[in-house]
CSV table of C-alpha atoms in Angstrom, one decimal:
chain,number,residue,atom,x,y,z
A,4,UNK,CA,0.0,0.0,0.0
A,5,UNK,CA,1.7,3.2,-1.1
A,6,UNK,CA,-0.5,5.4,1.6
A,7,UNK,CA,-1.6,7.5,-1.8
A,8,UNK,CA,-5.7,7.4,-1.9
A,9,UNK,CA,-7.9,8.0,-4.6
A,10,UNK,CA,-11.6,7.6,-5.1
A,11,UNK,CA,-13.6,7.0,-6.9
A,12,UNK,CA,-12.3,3.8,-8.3
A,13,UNK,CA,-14.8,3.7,-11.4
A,14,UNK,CA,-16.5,6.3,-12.9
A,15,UNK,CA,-18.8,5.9,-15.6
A,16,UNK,CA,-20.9,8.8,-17.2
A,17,UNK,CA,-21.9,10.5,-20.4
A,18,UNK,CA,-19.9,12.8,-23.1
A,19,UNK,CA,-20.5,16.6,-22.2
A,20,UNK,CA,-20.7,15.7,-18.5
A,21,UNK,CA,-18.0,17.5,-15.9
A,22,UNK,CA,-16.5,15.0,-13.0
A,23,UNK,CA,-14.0,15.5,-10.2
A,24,UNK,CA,-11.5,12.7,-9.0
A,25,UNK,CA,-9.9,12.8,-5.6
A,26,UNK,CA,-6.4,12.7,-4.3
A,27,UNK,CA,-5.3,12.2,-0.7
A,28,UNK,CA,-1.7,12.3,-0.7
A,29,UNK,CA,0.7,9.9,1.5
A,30,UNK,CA,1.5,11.4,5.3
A,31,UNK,CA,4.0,14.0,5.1
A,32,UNK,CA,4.2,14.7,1.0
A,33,UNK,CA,3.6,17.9,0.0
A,34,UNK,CA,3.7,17.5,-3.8
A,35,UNK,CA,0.8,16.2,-5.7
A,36,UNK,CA,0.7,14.9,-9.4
A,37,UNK,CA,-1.6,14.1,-11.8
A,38,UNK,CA,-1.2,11.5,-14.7
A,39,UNK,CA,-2.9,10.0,-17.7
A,40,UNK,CA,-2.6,6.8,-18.4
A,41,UNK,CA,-4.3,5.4,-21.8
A,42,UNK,CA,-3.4,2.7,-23.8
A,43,UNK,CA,-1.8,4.2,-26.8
A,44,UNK,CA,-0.5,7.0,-24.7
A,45,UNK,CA,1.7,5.5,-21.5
A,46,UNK,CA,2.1,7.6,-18.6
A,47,UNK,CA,1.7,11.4,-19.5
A,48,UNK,CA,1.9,13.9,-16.8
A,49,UNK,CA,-0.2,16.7,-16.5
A,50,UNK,CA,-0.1,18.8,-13.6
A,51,UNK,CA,1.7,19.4,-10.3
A,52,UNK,CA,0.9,20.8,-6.9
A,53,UNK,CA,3.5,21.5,-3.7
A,54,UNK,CA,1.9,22.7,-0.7
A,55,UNK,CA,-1.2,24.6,-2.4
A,56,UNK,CA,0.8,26.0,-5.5
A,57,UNK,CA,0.7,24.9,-8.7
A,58,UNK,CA,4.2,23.7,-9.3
A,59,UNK,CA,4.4,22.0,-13.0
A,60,UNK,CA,2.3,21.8,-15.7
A,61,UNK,CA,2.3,19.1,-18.4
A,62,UNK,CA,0.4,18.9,-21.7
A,63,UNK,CA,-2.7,19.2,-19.5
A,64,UNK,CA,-5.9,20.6,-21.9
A,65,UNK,CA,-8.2,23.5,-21.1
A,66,UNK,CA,-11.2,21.6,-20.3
A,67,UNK,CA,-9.2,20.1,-17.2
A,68,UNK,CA,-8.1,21.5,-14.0
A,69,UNK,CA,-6.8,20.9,-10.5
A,70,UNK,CA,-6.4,22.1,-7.5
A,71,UNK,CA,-4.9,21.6,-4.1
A,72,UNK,CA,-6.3,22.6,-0.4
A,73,UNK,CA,-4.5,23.3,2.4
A,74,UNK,CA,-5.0,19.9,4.1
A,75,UNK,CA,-3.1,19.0,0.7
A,76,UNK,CA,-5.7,16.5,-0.8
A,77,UNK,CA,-6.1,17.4,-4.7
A,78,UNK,CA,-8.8,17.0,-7.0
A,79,UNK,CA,-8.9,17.0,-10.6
A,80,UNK,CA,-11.6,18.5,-12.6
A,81,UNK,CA,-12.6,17.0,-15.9
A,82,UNK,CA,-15.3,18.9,-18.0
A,83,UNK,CA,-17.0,18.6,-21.6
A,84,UNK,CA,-16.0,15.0,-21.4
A,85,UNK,CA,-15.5,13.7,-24.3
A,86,UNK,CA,-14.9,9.8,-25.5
A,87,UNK,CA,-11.1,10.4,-25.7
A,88,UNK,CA,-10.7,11.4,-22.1
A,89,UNK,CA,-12.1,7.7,-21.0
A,90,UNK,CA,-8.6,6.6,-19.5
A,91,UNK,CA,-6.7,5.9,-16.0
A,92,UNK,CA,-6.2,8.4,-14.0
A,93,UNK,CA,-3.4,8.3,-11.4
A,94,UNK,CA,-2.3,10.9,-8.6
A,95,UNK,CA,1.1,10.3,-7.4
A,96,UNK,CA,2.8,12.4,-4.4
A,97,UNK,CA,6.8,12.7,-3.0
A,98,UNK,CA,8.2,14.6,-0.3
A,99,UNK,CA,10.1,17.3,-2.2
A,100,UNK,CA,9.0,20.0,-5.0
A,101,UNK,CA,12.2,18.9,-6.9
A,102,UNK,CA,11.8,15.0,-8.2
A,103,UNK,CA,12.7,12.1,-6.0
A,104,UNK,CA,10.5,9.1,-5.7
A,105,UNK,CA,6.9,9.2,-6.5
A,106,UNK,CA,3.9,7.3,-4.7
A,107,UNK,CA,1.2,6.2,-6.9
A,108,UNK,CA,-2.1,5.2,-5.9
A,109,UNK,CA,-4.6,2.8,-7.4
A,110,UNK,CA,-5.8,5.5,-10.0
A,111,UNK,CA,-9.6,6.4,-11.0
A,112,UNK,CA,-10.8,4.4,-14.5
A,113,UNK,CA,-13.0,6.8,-16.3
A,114,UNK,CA,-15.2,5.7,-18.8
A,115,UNK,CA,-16.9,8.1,-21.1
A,116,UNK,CA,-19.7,6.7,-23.2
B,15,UNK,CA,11.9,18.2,-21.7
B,16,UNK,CA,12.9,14.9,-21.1
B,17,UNK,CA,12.2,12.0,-23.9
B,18,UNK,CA,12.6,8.6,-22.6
B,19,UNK,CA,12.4,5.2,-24.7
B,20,UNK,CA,11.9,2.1,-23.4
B,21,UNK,CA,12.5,-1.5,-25.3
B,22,UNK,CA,11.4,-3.6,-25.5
B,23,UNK,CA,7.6,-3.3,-25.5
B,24,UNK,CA,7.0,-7.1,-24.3
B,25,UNK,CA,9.3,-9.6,-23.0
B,26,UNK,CA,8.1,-13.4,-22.3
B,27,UNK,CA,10.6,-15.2,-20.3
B,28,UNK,CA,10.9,-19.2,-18.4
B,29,UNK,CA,10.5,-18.8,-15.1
B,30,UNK,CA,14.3,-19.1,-13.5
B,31,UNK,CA,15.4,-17.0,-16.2
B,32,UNK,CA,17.0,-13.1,-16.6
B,33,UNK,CA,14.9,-10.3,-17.7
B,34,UNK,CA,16.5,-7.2,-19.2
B,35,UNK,CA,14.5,-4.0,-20.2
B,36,UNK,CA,16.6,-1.0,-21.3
B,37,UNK,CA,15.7,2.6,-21.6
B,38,UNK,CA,17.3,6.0,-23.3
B,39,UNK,CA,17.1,9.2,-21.9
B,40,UNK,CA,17.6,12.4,-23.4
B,41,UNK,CA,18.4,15.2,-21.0
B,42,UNK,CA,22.4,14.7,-20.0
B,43,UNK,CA,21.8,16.8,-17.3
B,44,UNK,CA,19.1,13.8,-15.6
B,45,UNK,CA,20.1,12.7,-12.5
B,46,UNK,CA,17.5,10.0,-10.9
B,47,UNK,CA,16.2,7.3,-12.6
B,48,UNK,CA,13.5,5.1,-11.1
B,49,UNK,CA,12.0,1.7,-12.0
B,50,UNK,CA,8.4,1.2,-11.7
B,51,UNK,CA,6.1,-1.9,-11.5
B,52,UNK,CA,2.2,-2.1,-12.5
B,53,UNK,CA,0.2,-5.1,-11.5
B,54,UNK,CA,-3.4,-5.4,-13.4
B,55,UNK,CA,-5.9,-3.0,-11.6
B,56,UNK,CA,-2.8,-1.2,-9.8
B,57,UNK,CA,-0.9,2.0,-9.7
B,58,UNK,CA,2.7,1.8,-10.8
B,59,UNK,CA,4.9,1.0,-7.7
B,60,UNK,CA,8.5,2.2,-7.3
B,61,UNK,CA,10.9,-0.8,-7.2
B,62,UNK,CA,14.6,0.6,-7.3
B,63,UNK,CA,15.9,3.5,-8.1
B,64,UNK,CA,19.5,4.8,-9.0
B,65,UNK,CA,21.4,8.3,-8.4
B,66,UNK,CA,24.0,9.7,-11.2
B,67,UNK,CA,26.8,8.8,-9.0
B,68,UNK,CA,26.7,5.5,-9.0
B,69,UNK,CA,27.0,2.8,-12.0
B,70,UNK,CA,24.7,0.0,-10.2
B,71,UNK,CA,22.0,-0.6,-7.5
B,72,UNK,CA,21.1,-4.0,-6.5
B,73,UNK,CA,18.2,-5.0,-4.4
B,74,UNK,CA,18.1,-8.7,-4.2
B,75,UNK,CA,16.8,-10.2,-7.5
B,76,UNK,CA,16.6,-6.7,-9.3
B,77,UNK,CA,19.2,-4.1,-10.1
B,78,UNK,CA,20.0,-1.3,-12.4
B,79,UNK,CA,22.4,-0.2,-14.2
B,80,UNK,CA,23.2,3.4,-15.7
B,81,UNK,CA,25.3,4.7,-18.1
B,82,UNK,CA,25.3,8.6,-17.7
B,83,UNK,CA,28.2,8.9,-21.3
B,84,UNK,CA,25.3,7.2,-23.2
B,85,UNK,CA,22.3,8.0,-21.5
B,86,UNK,CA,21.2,4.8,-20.9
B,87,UNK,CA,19.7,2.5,-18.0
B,88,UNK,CA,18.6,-0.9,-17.6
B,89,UNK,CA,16.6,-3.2,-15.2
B,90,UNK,CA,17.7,-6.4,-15.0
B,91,UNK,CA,15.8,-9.3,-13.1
B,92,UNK,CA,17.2,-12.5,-12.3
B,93,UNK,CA,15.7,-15.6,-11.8
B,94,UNK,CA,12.5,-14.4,-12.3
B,95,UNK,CA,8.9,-16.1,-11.0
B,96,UNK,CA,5.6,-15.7,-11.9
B,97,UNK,CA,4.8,-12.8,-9.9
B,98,UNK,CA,7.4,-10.9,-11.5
B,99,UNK,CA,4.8,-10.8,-14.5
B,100,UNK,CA,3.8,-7.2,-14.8
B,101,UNK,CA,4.7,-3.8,-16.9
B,102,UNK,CA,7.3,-2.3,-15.8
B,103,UNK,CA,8.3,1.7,-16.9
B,104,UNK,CA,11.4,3.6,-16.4
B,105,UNK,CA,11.4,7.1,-15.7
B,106,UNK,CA,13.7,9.7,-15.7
B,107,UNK,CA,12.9,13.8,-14.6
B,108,UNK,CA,13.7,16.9,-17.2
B,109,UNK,CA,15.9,19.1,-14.9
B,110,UNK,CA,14.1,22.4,-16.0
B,111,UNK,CA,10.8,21.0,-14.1
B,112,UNK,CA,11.5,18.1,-12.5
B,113,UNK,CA,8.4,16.1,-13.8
B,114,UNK,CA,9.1,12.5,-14.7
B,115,UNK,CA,8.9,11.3,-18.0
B,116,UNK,CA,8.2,7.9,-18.2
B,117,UNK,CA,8.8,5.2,-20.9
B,118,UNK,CA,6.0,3.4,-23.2
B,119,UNK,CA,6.0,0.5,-20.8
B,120,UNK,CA,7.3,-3.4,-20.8
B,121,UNK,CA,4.8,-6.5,-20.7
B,122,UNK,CA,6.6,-9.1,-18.8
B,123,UNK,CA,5.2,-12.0,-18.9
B,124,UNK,CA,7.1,-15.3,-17.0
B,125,UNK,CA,5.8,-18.6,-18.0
B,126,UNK,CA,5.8,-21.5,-15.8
């Protein structure tokens, strides 16, 4: 268990529609990132947090957005779904703003139909 | 930013046997380069990692190797077992941002 929480674990709904998936980071990171994972695409990054700021960006598009609260849980906000977005989506956090190992948890499967 | 590749894509090996994946990295200036694993229905989960100033890392059955002159690293797992079947991705971080690039990805599979 890499202490890194996210929920839902499935999430099913309808092109058009906005959701929001949840990140609790482990104990004691700081840092927060968000990653894509699709089939033909691998791991793509696409934004980072430290301590409430926004820290990194990736090839993260418009209709997305995140944000981090002071208890440092994230969410990411997905909107005008459309069928491409259906994917894996994992949050991973590390101690440091500067690299160093990453803690992925079980990521949120979206499904866009 | 950083480009890493990864080969190769899939790898089926006899249990007891050695696995190798390799990957390339782009950015000279990289200086941490992790190894993940991904079980089905999992997140990827760090299993070694290696620092510019060394040349080799082992944890019991896995190790890495880097070569910093031609940007290149490699897992390598020895007698592997079943449950060693999984993807496996490298990673390595641009040093403008820090954020890891990771590689396409390597099916292992380990038959019985």
């Amino acid at each position: 268990d890499s202490g890194v929480t996210q929920t839902p674990k499935h999430l099913i709904t309808a092109t058009g529609q906005r959701v929001t998936l949840r990140c609790s980071p482990r104990s004691g990171d700081l840092s927060v990132y968000w990653y894509q994972q699709s089939l033909d695409q691998g791991l793509q990054f696409l934004i980072q947090y430290y301590n409430g700021e926004e820290r990194a960006k990736g090839n993260i598009l418009e209709r997305f957005s995140a944000q981090q609260f002071p208890d440092l849980h994230s969410e990411l906000n997905l909107s005008s779904l459309e069928l491409g977005d259906s994917a894996l989506y994992f949050c991973a956090s590390s101690v440091a703003p500067n690299g160093g190992p990453l803690h992925f948890g079980n990521g949120t499967r979206l499904t866009v139909t | 930013g950083e480009n890493v590749e990864q080969h190769p894509s899939t790898l089926s090996v006899q249990e007891g046997d050695s696995a190798v994946i390799k990957c390339t990295y782009s950015d000279s200036a990289s200086n941490y380069f992790p190894w993940y694993k991904q079980e089905l229905g999992k997140g990827p989960q760090l299993i070694i990692d290696i620092r510019s100033n060394v040349g080799e890392k082992k944890d019991q059955r896995i190790a890495v190797t880097l070569n910093k002159t031609a940007k290149h690293f490699s897992l390598h797992i020895t007698e592997t077992q079943p449950e060693d079947s999984a993807v496996y991705f490298c990673a390595a971080p641009s040093t403008n941002d820090y954020k890891l690039s990771f590689g396409a990805g390597t099916t292992v599979t380990v038959r019985a």
